[in-house]
PDB file of C-alpha atoms and ligand atoms in Angstrom:
ATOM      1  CA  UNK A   1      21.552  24.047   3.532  1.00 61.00           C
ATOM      2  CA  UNK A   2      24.267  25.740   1.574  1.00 63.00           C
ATOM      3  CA  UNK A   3      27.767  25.163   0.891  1.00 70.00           C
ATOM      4  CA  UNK A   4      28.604  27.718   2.497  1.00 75.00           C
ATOM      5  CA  UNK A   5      30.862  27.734   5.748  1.00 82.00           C
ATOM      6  CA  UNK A   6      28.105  28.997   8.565  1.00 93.00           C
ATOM      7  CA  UNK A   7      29.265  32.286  10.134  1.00 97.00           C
ATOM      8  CA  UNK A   8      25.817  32.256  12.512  1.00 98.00           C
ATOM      9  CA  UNK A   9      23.651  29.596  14.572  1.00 98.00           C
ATOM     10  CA  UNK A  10      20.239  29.617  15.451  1.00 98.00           C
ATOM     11  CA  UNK A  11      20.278  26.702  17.765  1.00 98.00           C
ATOM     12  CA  UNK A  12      16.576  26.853  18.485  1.00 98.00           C
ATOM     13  CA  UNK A  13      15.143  28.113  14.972  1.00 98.00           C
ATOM     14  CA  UNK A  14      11.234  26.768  15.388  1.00 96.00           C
ATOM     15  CA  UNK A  15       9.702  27.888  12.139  1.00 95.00           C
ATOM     16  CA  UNK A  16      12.549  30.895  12.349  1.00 97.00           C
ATOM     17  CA  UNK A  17       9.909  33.807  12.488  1.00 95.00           C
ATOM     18  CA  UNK A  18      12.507  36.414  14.441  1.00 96.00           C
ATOM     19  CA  UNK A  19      14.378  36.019  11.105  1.00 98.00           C
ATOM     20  CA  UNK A  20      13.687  38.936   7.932  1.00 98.00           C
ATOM     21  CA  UNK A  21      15.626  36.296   5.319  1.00 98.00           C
ATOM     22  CA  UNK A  22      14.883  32.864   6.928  1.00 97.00           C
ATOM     23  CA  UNK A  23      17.195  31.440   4.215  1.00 96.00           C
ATOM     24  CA  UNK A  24      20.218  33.003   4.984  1.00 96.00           C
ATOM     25  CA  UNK A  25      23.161  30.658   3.371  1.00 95.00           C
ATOM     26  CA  UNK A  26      25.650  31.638   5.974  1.00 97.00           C
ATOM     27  CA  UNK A  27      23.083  30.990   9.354  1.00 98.00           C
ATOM     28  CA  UNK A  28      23.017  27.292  10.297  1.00 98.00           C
ATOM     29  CA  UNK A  29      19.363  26.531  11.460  1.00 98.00           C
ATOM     30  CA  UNK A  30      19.157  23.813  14.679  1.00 98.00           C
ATOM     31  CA  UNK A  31      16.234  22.401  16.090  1.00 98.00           C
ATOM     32  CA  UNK A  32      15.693  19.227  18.114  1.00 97.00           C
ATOM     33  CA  UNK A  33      12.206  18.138  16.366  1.00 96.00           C
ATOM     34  CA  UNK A  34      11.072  18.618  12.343  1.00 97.00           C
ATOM     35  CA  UNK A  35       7.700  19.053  12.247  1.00 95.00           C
ATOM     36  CA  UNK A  36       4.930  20.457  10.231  1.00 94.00           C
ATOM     37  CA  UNK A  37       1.629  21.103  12.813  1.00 88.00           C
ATOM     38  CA  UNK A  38      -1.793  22.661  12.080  1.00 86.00           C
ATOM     39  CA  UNK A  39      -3.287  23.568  15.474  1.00 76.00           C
ATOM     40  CA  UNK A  40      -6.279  25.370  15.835  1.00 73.00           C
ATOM     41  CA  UNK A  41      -5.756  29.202  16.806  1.00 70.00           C
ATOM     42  CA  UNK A  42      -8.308  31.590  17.573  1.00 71.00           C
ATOM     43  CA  UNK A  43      -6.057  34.796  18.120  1.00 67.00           C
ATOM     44  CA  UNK A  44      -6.408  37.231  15.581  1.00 65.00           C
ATOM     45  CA  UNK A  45      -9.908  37.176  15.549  1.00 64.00           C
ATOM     46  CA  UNK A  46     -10.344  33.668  13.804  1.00 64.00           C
ATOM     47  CA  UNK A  47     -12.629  32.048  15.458  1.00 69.00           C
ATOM     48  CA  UNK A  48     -12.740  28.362  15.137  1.00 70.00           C
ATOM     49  CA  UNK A  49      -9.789  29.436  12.410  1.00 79.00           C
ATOM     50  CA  UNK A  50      -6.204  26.749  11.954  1.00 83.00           C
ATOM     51  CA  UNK A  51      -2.989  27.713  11.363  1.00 81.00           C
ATOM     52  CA  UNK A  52       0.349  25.669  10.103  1.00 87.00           C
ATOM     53  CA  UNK A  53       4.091  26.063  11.483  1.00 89.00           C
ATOM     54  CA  UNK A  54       6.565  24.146   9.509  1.00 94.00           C
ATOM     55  CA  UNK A  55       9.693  23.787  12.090  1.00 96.00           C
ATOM     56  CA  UNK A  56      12.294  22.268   9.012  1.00 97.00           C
ATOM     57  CA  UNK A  57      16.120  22.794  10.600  1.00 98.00           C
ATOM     58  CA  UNK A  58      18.869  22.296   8.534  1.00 97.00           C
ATOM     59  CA  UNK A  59      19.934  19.745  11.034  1.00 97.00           C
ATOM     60  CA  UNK A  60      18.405  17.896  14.173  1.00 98.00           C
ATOM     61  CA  UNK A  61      20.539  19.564  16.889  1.00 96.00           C
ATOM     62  CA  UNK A  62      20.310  19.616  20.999  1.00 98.00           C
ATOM     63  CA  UNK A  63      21.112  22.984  22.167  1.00 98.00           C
ATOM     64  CA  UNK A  64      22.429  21.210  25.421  1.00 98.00           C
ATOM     65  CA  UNK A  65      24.656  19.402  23.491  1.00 98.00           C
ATOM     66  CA  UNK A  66      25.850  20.835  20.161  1.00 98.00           C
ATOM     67  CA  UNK A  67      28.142  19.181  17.644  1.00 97.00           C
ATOM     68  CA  UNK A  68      30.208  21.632  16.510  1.00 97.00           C
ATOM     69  CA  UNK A  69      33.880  22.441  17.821  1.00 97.00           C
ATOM     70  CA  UNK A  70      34.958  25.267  20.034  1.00 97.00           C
ATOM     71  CA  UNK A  71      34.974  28.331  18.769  1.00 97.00           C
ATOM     72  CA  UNK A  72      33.266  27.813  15.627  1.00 97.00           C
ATOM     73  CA  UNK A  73      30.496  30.911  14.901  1.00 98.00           C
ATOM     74  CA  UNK A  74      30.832  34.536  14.808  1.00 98.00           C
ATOM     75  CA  UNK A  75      27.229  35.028  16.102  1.00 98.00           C
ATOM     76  CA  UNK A  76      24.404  32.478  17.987  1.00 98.00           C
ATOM     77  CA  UNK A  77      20.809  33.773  18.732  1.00 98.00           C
ATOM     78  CA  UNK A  78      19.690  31.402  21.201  1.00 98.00           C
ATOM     79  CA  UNK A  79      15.738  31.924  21.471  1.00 98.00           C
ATOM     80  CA  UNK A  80      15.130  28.602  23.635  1.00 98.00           C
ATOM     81  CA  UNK A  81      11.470  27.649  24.907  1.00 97.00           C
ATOM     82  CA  UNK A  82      10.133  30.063  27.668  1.00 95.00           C
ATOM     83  CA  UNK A  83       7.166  28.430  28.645  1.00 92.00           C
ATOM     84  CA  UNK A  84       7.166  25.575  31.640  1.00 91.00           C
ATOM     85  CA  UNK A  85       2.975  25.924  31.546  1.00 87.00           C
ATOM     86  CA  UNK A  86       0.936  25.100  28.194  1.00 83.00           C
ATOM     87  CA  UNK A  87      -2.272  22.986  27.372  1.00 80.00           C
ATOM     88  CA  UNK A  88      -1.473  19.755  25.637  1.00 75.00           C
ATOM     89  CA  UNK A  89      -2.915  21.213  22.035  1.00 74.00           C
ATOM     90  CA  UNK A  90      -1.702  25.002  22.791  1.00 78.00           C
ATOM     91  CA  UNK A  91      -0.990  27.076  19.698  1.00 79.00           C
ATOM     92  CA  UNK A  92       2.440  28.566  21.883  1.00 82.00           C
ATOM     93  CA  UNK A  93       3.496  25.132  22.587  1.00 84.00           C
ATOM     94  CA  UNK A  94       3.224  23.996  19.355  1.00 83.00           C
ATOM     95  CA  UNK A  95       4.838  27.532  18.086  1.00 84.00           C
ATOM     96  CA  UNK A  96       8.091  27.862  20.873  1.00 88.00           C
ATOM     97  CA  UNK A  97       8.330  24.224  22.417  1.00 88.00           C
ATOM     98  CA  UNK A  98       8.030  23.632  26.135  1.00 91.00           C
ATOM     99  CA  UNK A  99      10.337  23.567  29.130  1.00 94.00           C
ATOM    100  CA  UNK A 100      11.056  20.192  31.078  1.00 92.00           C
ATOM    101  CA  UNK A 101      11.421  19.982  34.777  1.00 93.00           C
ATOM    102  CA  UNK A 102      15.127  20.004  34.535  1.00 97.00           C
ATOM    103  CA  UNK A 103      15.028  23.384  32.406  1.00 97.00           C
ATOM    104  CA  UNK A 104      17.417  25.482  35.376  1.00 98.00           C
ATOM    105  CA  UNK A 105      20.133  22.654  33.959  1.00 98.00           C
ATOM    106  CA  UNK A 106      18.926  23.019  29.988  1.00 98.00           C
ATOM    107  CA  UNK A 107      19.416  26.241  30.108  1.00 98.00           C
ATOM    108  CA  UNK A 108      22.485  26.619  31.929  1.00 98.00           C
ATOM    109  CA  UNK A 109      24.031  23.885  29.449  1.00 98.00           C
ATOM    110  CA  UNK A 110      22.500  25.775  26.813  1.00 98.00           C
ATOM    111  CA  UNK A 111      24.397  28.925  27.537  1.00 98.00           C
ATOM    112  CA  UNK A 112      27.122  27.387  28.268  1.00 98.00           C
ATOM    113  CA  UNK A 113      27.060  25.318  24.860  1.00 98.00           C
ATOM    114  CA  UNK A 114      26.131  28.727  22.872  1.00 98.00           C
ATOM    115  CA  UNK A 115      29.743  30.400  24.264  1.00 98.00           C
ATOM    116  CA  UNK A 116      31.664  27.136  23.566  1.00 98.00           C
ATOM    117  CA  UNK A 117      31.102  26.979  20.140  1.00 98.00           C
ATOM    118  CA  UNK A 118      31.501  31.187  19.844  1.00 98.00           C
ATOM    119  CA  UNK A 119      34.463  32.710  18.346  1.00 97.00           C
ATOM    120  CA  UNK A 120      36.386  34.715  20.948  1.00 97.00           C
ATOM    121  CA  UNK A 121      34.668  38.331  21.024  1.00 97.00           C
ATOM    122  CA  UNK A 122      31.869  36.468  19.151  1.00 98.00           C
ATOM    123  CA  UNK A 123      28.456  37.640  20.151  1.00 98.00           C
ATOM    124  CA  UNK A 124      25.275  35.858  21.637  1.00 98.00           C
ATOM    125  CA  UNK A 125      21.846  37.483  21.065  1.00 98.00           C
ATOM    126  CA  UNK A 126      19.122  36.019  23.731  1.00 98.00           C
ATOM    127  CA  UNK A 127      15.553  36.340  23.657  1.00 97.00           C
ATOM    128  CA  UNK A 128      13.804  35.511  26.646  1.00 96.00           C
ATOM    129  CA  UNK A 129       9.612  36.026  27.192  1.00 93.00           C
ATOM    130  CA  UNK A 130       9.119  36.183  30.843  1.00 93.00           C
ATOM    131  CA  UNK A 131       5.535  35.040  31.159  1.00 90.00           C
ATOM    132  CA  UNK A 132       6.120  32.338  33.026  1.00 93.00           C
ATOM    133  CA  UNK A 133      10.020  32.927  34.349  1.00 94.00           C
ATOM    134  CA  UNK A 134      11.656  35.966  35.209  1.00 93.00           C
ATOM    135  CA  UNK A 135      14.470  36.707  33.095  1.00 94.00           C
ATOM    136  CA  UNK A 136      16.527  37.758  36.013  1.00 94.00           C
ATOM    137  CA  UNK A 137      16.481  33.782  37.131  1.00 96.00           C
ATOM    138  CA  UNK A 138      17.497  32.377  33.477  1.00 97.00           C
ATOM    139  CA  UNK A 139      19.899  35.169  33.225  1.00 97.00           C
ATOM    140  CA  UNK A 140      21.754  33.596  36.387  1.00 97.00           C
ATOM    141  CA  UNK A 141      22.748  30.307  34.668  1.00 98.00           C
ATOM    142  CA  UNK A 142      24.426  32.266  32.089  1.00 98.00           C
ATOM    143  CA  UNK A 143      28.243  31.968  32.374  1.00 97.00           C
ATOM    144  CA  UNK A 144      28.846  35.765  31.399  1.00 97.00           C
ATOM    145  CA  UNK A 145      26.944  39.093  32.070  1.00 97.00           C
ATOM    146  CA  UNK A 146      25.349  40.735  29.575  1.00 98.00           C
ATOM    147  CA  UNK A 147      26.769  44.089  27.736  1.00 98.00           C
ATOM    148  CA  UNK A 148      23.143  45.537  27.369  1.00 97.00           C
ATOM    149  CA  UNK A 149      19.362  44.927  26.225  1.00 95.00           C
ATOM    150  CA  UNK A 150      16.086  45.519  25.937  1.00 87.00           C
ATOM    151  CA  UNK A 151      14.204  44.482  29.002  1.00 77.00           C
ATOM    152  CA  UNK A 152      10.475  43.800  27.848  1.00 66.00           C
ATOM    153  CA  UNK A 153       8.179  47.010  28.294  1.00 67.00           C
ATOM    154  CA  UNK A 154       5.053  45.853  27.749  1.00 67.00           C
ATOM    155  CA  UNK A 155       5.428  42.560  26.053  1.00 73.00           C
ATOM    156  CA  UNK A 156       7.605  40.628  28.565  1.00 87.00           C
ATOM    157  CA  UNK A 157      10.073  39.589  25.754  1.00 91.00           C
ATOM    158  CA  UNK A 158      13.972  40.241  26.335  1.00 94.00           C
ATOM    159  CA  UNK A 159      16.735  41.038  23.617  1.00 95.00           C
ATOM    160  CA  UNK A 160      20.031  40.289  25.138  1.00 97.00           C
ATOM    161  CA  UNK A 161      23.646  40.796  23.844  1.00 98.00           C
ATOM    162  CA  UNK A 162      26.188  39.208  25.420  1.00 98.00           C
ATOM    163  CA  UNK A 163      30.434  39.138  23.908  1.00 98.00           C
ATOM    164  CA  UNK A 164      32.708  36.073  24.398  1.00 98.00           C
ATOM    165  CA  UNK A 165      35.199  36.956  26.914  1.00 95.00           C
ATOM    166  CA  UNK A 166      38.745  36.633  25.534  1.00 90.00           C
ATOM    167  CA  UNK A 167      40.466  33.699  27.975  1.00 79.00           C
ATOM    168  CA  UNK A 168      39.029  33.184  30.950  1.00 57.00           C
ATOM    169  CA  UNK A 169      37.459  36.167  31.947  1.00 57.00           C
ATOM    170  CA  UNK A 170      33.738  35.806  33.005  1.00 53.00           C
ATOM    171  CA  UNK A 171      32.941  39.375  32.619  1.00 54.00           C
ATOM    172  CA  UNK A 172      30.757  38.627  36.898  1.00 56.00           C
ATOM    173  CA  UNK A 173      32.076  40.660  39.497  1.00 46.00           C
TER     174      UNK A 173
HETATM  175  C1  SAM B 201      11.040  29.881  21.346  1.00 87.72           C
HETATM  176  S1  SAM B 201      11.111  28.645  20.102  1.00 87.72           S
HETATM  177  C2  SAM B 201      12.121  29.381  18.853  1.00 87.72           C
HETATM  178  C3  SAM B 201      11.371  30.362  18.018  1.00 87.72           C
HETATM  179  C4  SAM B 201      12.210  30.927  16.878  1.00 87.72           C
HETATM  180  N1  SAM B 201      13.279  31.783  17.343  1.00 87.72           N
HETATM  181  C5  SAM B 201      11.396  31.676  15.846  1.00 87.72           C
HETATM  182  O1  SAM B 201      11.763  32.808  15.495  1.00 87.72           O
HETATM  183  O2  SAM B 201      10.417  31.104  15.342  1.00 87.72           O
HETATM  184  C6  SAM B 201      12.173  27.452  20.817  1.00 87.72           C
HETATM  185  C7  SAM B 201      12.502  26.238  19.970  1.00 87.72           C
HETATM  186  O3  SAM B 201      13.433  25.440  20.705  1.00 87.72           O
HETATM  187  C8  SAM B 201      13.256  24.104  20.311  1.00 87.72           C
HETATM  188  N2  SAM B 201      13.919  23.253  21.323  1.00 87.72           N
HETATM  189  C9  SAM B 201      13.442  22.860  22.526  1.00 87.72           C
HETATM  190  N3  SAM B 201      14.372  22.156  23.191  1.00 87.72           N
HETATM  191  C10 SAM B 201      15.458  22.093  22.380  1.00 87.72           C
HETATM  192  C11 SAM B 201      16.748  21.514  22.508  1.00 87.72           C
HETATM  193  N4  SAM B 201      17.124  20.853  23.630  1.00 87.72           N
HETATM  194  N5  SAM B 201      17.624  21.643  21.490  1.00 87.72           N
HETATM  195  C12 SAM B 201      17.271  22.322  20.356  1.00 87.72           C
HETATM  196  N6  SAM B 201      16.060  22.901  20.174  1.00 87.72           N
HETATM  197  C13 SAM B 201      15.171  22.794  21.187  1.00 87.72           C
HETATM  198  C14 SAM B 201      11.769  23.936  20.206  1.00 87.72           C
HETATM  199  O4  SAM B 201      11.473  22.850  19.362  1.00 87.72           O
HETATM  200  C15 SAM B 201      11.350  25.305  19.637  1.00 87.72           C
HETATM  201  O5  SAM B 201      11.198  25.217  18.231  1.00 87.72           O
END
């Protein structure tokens, strides 16, 4: 970690593939597990091939419960885990972490954590793979609306921005 006062969070970073400079001195990389796993993975065309994913945050942090004080970051991508469903040795589990049975409360105390710690007029970025949940029901336990994003296509996977209201305006109608 730098010296540098973080202007961004990743709260969630996993092995912070979404990122194009995954050492960016001014992002402050969370995670709640440090890990380095080789799983077997057979996408790609590897049969029988292995793969490693090194998940190395700059600090052990719980998204539901961040240590940093209100109104600290400019920007927070919050990428949490999407899947409720995996085998015990699956390759996504390993890669994006897995949902608990209480995930309707993780989430909505993740969101809710992710705007606390947001400047006013800050900006969240969400990224949500809909597999398994519709984005429509983890999009309820967020606090605010959306502005705009890209709603999956194809792939299933989500790009949300959302703004930091100024006082106490919720931006729901
Ligand atoms: C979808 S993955 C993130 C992938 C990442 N954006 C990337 O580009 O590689 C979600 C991550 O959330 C982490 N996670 C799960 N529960 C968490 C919690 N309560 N607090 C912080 N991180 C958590 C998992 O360990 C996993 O690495």
């Amino acid at each position: 970690m730098s010296d540098q006062i973080p202007l961004a969070l990743d709260p969630c970073c996993g092995s912070r593939m979404m990122w194009f400079d995954k050492e960016r001195p001014d992002v402050l990389f969370g995670d709640n597990r440090a890990e380095t796993i080789t799983v077997t993975d057979r996408s790609h065309g590897q049969e029988g091939g292995t793969r490693t994913l090194r998940i190395a945050p700059d600090v052990r942090t719980d998204f539901r419960d961040l240590p940093y004080p209100d109104e600290s970051f400019y920007l927070v991508a919050f990428d949490p885990p999407h899947l409720v469903r995996a085998g015990r040795k699956s390759w996504l589990a390993a890669k994006y972490g897995r949902l608990g049975a209480d995930w309707r409360d993780d989430l909505r105390a993740g969101f809710a954590e992710c705007f606390r710690v947001l400047k006013p007029n800050g900006t969240l970025v969400f990224k949500w793979n809909e597999t398994q949940i519709k984005a429509r029901e983890v999009l309820a336990l967020a606090p605010h609306r959306p502005l705009f994003g890209h709603t999956g296509g194809k792939r299933d996977t989500h790009w949300m921005v959302f703004m930091k209201p100024e006082g106490g305006n919720t931006g729901m109608t």
